C-alpha cells in the first residue's frame, strides 16, 4: 500500500516517533495502516511495541533475616537500565508488599518503606549501587532477556545466602512508561521521576534563623534545627507528604538533625537528615544565626543523666 501523503505528513511521523519511541519505518507503517489517523496509529504502535519492562521483585535473605524490594526497569531495544531502586529492612512487613501493582505504585512503596523502622540504611545504599552495576552489566552482556534471567541475576548476586525471590514483569510501551498515574496534585507537572532519586534523596531546604540561636560557625553535627523544604520538584512534594513536612498544599517547618557542615568560600553547606535516606541541603551565609531546637551537647548530657533521673 502506498503512503497517502495527504493524510501522512512528516510532522505526524515525527510526532508519533516522539510519542511512542518507535522507529521512522514503524511510524510510517502505523500511520499508513490507520489511514493517517494519529490517535489510532498510537494505539496500533502501542500494541506492537512494548519494549520496556518493569521487573518488580521481593527478596527474603533468610540467613540474615533481611527483607527487601527491588525495582528494575529496562529498555529491551538498546539494553539500557532506565530505573533502579531498592529497600532492605529487618521489618517483615516489606515482604507483604504486592508486587503485581503497577510499576509506579511499586516504586512509590519502596520510598515509603525507606521511612519505616527497621530499614537498613547503609546496606540499602550498598545494594543500590552494587546490584545496579551488576544488573546493568548483565543487561549489556545480553544475559537479561526474560523474567527468569532477572531472577537468576538477583540470585547470583546474593549467592552464598539462603534467599527466596519472587518476581513479576510488566511490559510497557514508551508512552505508558512516560505517563504516570495521578499521584501528584494537579498543579504539579506529571513528569517521570528520574533515576537520581533511586538511592538517597537530597532536598533543598531553608534553616530558620533566631537571634538567640547559634552562629553557623558554631554549628555542630548532631544539632537539631528547624528547617523547611523549599525544593520545587515533584519528588520533594511527594516526600514532604510522607514525612509530614507538607500540610495541605504548603510545606511546613520541621526538626532535622545536622549531619555535616562544609565551608565553601564565605558560605556553608549544611546537610540535614529528615529520615533514613531522606536528606536536606541548605546553603547558609557566613555570620547567620540559626534556630536550634536541641544541641549535640544537650543530647549527650541528657543521655548521661537519664539513668540517674530514673532512680
mmCIF file of N, CA, C and O in Angstrom, residues 202-209 225-232 236-237 240 243-247 249-257 270 272 274 279-284 291 293:
data_model
loop_
_atom_site.group_PDB
_atom_site.id
_atom_site.type_symbol
_atom_site.label_atom_id
_atom_site.label_comp_id
_atom_site.label_asym_id
_atom_site.label_seq_id
_atom_site.Cartn_x
_atom_site.Cartn_y
_atom_site.Cartn_z
ATOM 1 N N UNK A 202 18.125 13.929 48.241
ATOM 2 C CA UNK A 202 18.541 15.198 48.827
ATOM 3 C C UNK A 202 17.597 16.304 48.359
ATOM 4 O O UNK A 202 17.370 16.460 47.165
ATOM 5 N N UNK A 203 17.052 17.046 49.314
ATOM 6 C CA UNK A 203 16.083 18.089 49.016
ATOM 7 C C UNK A 203 16.612 19.448 49.455
ATOM 8 O O UNK A 203 17.246 19.562 50.505
ATOM 9 N N UNK A 204 16.359 20.456 48.657
ATOM 10 C CA UNK A 204 16.758 21.813 49.029
ATOM 11 C C UNK A 204 15.921 22.273 50.225
ATOM 12 O O UNK A 204 14.699 22.107 50.240
ATOM 13 N N UNK A 205 16.585 22.854 51.218
ATOM 14 C CA UNK A 205 15.887 23.287 52.431
ATOM 15 C C UNK A 205 16.393 24.663 52.870
ATOM 16 O O UNK A 205 17.459 25.113 52.456
ATOM 17 N N UNK A 206 15.605 25.287 53.737
ATOM 18 C CA UNK A 206 15.994 26.545 54.381
ATOM 19 C C UNK A 206 15.950 26.332 55.884
ATOM 20 O O UNK A 206 14.948 25.831 56.418
ATOM 21 N N UNK A 207 17.030 26.675 56.574
ATOM 22 C CA UNK A 207 17.079 26.567 58.033
ATOM 23 C C UNK A 207 16.650 27.905 58.627
ATOM 24 O O UNK A 207 17.148 28.959 58.219
ATOM 25 N N UNK A 208 15.742 27.863 59.583
ATOM 26 C CA UNK A 208 15.224 29.087 60.178
ATOM 27 C C UNK A 208 16.281 29.760 61.057
ATOM 28 O O UNK A 208 17.148 29.093 61.637
ATOM 29 N N UNK A 209 16.176 31.074 61.141
ATOM 30 C CA UNK A 209 17.132 31.855 61.927
ATOM 31 C C UNK A 209 16.502 32.330 63.230
ATOM 32 O O UNK A 209 15.279 32.396 63.360
ATOM 33 N N UNK A 225 17.919 21.367 64.165
ATOM 34 C CA UNK A 225 17.484 22.692 63.723
ATOM 35 C C UNK A 225 16.045 22.625 63.207
ATOM 36 O O UNK A 225 15.484 21.541 63.031
ATOM 37 N N UNK A 226 15.484 23.813 62.984
ATOM 38 C CA UNK A 226 14.150 23.899 62.398
ATOM 39 C C UNK A 226 14.317 24.283 60.931
ATOM 40 O O UNK A 226 14.895 25.327 60.630
ATOM 41 N N UNK A 227 13.833 23.448 60.036
ATOM 42 C CA UNK A 227 14.063 23.678 58.611
ATOM 43 C C UNK A 227 12.802 23.395 57.808
ATOM 44 O O UNK A 227 11.931 22.628 58.227
ATOM 45 N N UNK A 228 12.725 24.022 56.641
ATOM 46 C CA UNK A 228 11.580 23.823 55.745
ATOM 47 C C UNK A 228 12.081 23.425 54.366
ATOM 48 O O UNK A 228 13.045 24.009 53.849
ATOM 49 N N UNK A 229 11.455 22.437 53.772
ATOM 50 C CA UNK A 229 11.811 22.002 52.424
ATOM 51 C C UNK A 229 11.332 23.047 51.412
ATOM 52 O O UNK A 229 10.161 23.421 51.401
ATOM 53 N N UNK A 230 12.244 23.522 50.581
ATOM 54 C CA UNK A 230 11.900 24.518 49.559
ATOM 55 C C UNK A 230 12.049 23.954 48.152
ATOM 56 O O UNK A 230 11.801 24.655 47.173
ATOM 57 N N UNK A 231 12.465 22.709 48.058
ATOM 58 C CA UNK A 231 12.663 22.058 46.762
ATOM 59 C C UNK A 231 11.345 22.042 45.985
ATOM 60 O O UNK A 231 10.302 21.681 46.523
ATOM 61 N N UNK A 232 11.377 22.430 44.723
ATOM 62 C CA UNK A 232 10.148 22.549 43.935
ATOM 63 C C UNK A 232 9.848 21.319 43.092
ATOM 64 O O UNK A 232 8.815 21.262 42.417
ATOM 65 N N UNK A 236 9.921 16.100 45.784
ATOM 66 C CA UNK A 236 10.002 16.794 47.067
ATOM 67 C C UNK A 236 8.618 16.900 47.710
ATOM 68 O O UNK A 236 8.465 16.707 48.923
ATOM 69 N N UNK A 237 7.613 17.196 46.909
ATOM 70 C CA UNK A 237 6.254 17.296 47.446
ATOM 71 C C UNK A 237 5.739 15.918 47.875
ATOM 72 O O UNK A 237 5.043 15.786 48.888
ATOM 73 N N UNK A 240 7.551 15.141 51.021
ATOM 74 C CA UNK A 240 7.001 16.015 52.060
ATOM 75 C C UNK A 240 5.750 15.421 52.677
ATOM 76 O O UNK A 240 5.555 15.453 53.900
ATOM 77 N N UNK A 243 6.786 12.345 55.041
ATOM 78 C CA UNK A 243 7.458 12.589 56.318
ATOM 79 C C UNK A 243 6.759 13.650 57.163
ATOM 80 O O UNK A 243 7.263 14.035 58.211
ATOM 81 N N UNK A 244 5.594 14.133 56.703
ATOM 82 C CA UNK A 244 4.843 15.104 57.487
ATOM 83 C C UNK A 244 5.342 16.526 57.361
ATOM 84 O O UNK A 244 5.041 17.364 58.207
ATOM 85 N N UNK A 245 6.095 16.807 56.275
ATOM 86 C CA UNK A 245 6.629 18.155 56.076
ATOM 87 C C UNK A 245 5.730 19.000 55.180
ATOM 88 O O UNK A 245 6.099 20.107 54.806
ATOM 89 N N UNK A 246 4.569 18.458 54.842
ATOM 90 C CA UNK A 246 3.640 19.202 53.992
ATOM 91 C C UNK A 246 2.234 19.120 54.574
ATOM 92 O O UNK A 246 1.742 18.039 54.897
ATOM 93 N N UNK A 247 1.600 20.271 54.718
ATOM 94 C CA UNK A 247 0.235 20.339 55.215
ATOM 95 C C UNK A 247 -0.625 20.975 54.141
ATOM 96 O O UNK A 247 -0.359 22.092 53.708
ATOM 97 N N UNK A 249 -1.413 22.071 50.864
ATOM 98 C CA UNK A 249 -0.556 22.292 49.704
ATOM 99 C C UNK A 249 0.741 23.020 50.050
ATOM 100 O O UNK A 249 1.485 23.416 49.149
ATOM 101 N N UNK A 250 1.007 23.215 51.328
ATOM 102 C CA UNK A 250 2.164 24.016 51.740
ATOM 103 C C UNK A 250 3.163 23.208 52.557
ATOM 104 O O UNK A 250 2.771 22.391 53.401
ATOM 105 N N UNK A 251 4.437 23.457 52.300
ATOM 106 C CA UNK A 251 5.487 22.870 53.121
ATOM 107 C C UNK A 251 5.512 23.575 54.474
ATOM 108 O O UNK A 251 5.297 24.790 54.549
ATOM 109 N N UNK A 252 5.771 22.829 55.519
ATOM 110 C CA UNK A 252 5.808 23.392 56.866
ATOM 111 C C UNK A 252 7.158 23.084 57.510
ATOM 112 O O UNK A 252 7.817 22.106 57.149
ATOM 113 N N UNK A 253 7.606 23.922 58.467
ATOM 114 C CA UNK A 253 8.885 23.666 59.142
ATOM 115 C C UNK A 253 8.811 22.399 59.978
ATOM 116 O O UNK A 253 7.753 22.056 60.528
ATOM 117 N N UNK A 254 9.932 21.703 60.080
ATOM 118 C CA UNK A 254 10.005 20.528 60.947
ATOM 119 C C UNK A 254 11.446 20.312 61.389
ATOM 120 O O UNK A 254 12.386 20.789 60.739
ATOM 121 N N UNK A 255 11.654 19.638 62.519
ATOM 122 C CA UNK A 255 13.016 19.417 63.023
ATOM 123 C C UNK A 255 13.821 18.531 62.085
ATOM 124 O O UNK A 255 13.283 17.643 61.423
ATOM 125 N N UNK A 256 15.116 18.800 62.030
ATOM 126 C CA UNK A 256 16.030 17.976 61.246
ATOM 127 C C UNK A 256 17.386 17.975 61.932
ATOM 128 O O UNK A 256 17.802 18.977 62.515
ATOM 129 N N UNK A 257 18.073 16.854 61.868
ATOM 130 C CA UNK A 257 19.376 16.722 62.515
ATOM 131 C C UNK A 257 20.499 17.110 61.564
ATOM 132 O O UNK A 257 20.489 16.737 60.384
ATOM 133 N N UNK A 270 25.151 22.930 54.570
ATOM 134 C CA UNK A 270 24.726 22.119 55.713
ATOM 135 C C UNK A 270 23.838 20.980 55.214
ATOM 136 O O UNK A 270 22.852 21.218 54.505
ATOM 137 N N UNK A 272 21.284 17.962 56.230
ATOM 138 C CA UNK A 272 20.364 17.590 57.303
ATOM 139 C C UNK A 272 19.786 16.202 57.056
ATOM 140 O O UNK A 272 19.690 15.756 55.912
ATOM 141 N N UNK A 274 16.330 14.055 57.598
ATOM 142 C CA UNK A 274 14.922 14.017 57.973
ATOM 143 C C UNK A 274 14.499 12.602 58.364
ATOM 144 O O UNK A 274 13.733 12.402 59.289
ATOM 145 N N UNK A 279 17.351 13.378 52.937
ATOM 146 C CA UNK A 279 18.232 14.411 53.453
ATOM 147 C C UNK A 279 17.854 15.794 52.921
ATOM 148 O O UNK A 279 17.240 15.917 51.863
ATOM 149 N N UNK A 280 18.227 16.804 53.669
ATOM 150 C CA UNK A 280 18.052 18.178 53.246
ATOM 151 C C UNK A 280 19.408 18.835 53.062
ATOM 152 O O UNK A 280 20.370 18.490 53.743
ATOM 153 N N UNK A 281 19.486 19.770 52.127
ATOM 154 C CA UNK A 281 20.729 20.506 51.885
ATOM 155 C C UNK A 281 20.414 21.993 51.909
ATOM 156 O O UNK A 281 19.495 22.455 51.218
ATOM 157 N N UNK A 282 21.162 22.731 52.721
ATOM 158 C CA UNK A 282 20.894 24.163 52.880
ATOM 159 C C UNK A 282 22.186 24.960 52.751
ATOM 160 O O UNK A 282 23.220 24.581 53.303
ATOM 161 N N UNK A 283 22.128 26.077 52.018
ATOM 162 C CA UNK A 283 23.273 26.973 51.872
ATOM 163 C C UNK A 283 23.091 28.148 52.839
ATOM 164 O O UNK A 283 22.093 28.872 52.769
ATOM 165 N N UNK A 284 24.047 28.322 53.742
ATOM 166 C CA UNK A 284 23.944 29.348 54.780
ATOM 167 C C UNK A 284 25.083 30.352 54.625
ATOM 168 O O UNK A 284 26.247 29.964 54.507
ATOM 169 N N UNK A 291 18.235 28.935 64.286
ATOM 170 C CA UNK A 291 17.368 28.475 65.372
ATOM 171 C C UNK A 291 17.726 27.027 65.705
ATOM 172 O O UNK A 291 17.664 26.148 64.847
ATOM 173 N N UNK A 293 16.938 23.711 68.017
ATOM 174 C CA UNK A 293 15.939 23.063 68.870
ATOM 175 C C UNK A 293 16.599 22.211 69.943
ATOM 176 O O UNK A 293 16.073 22.043 71.024
#
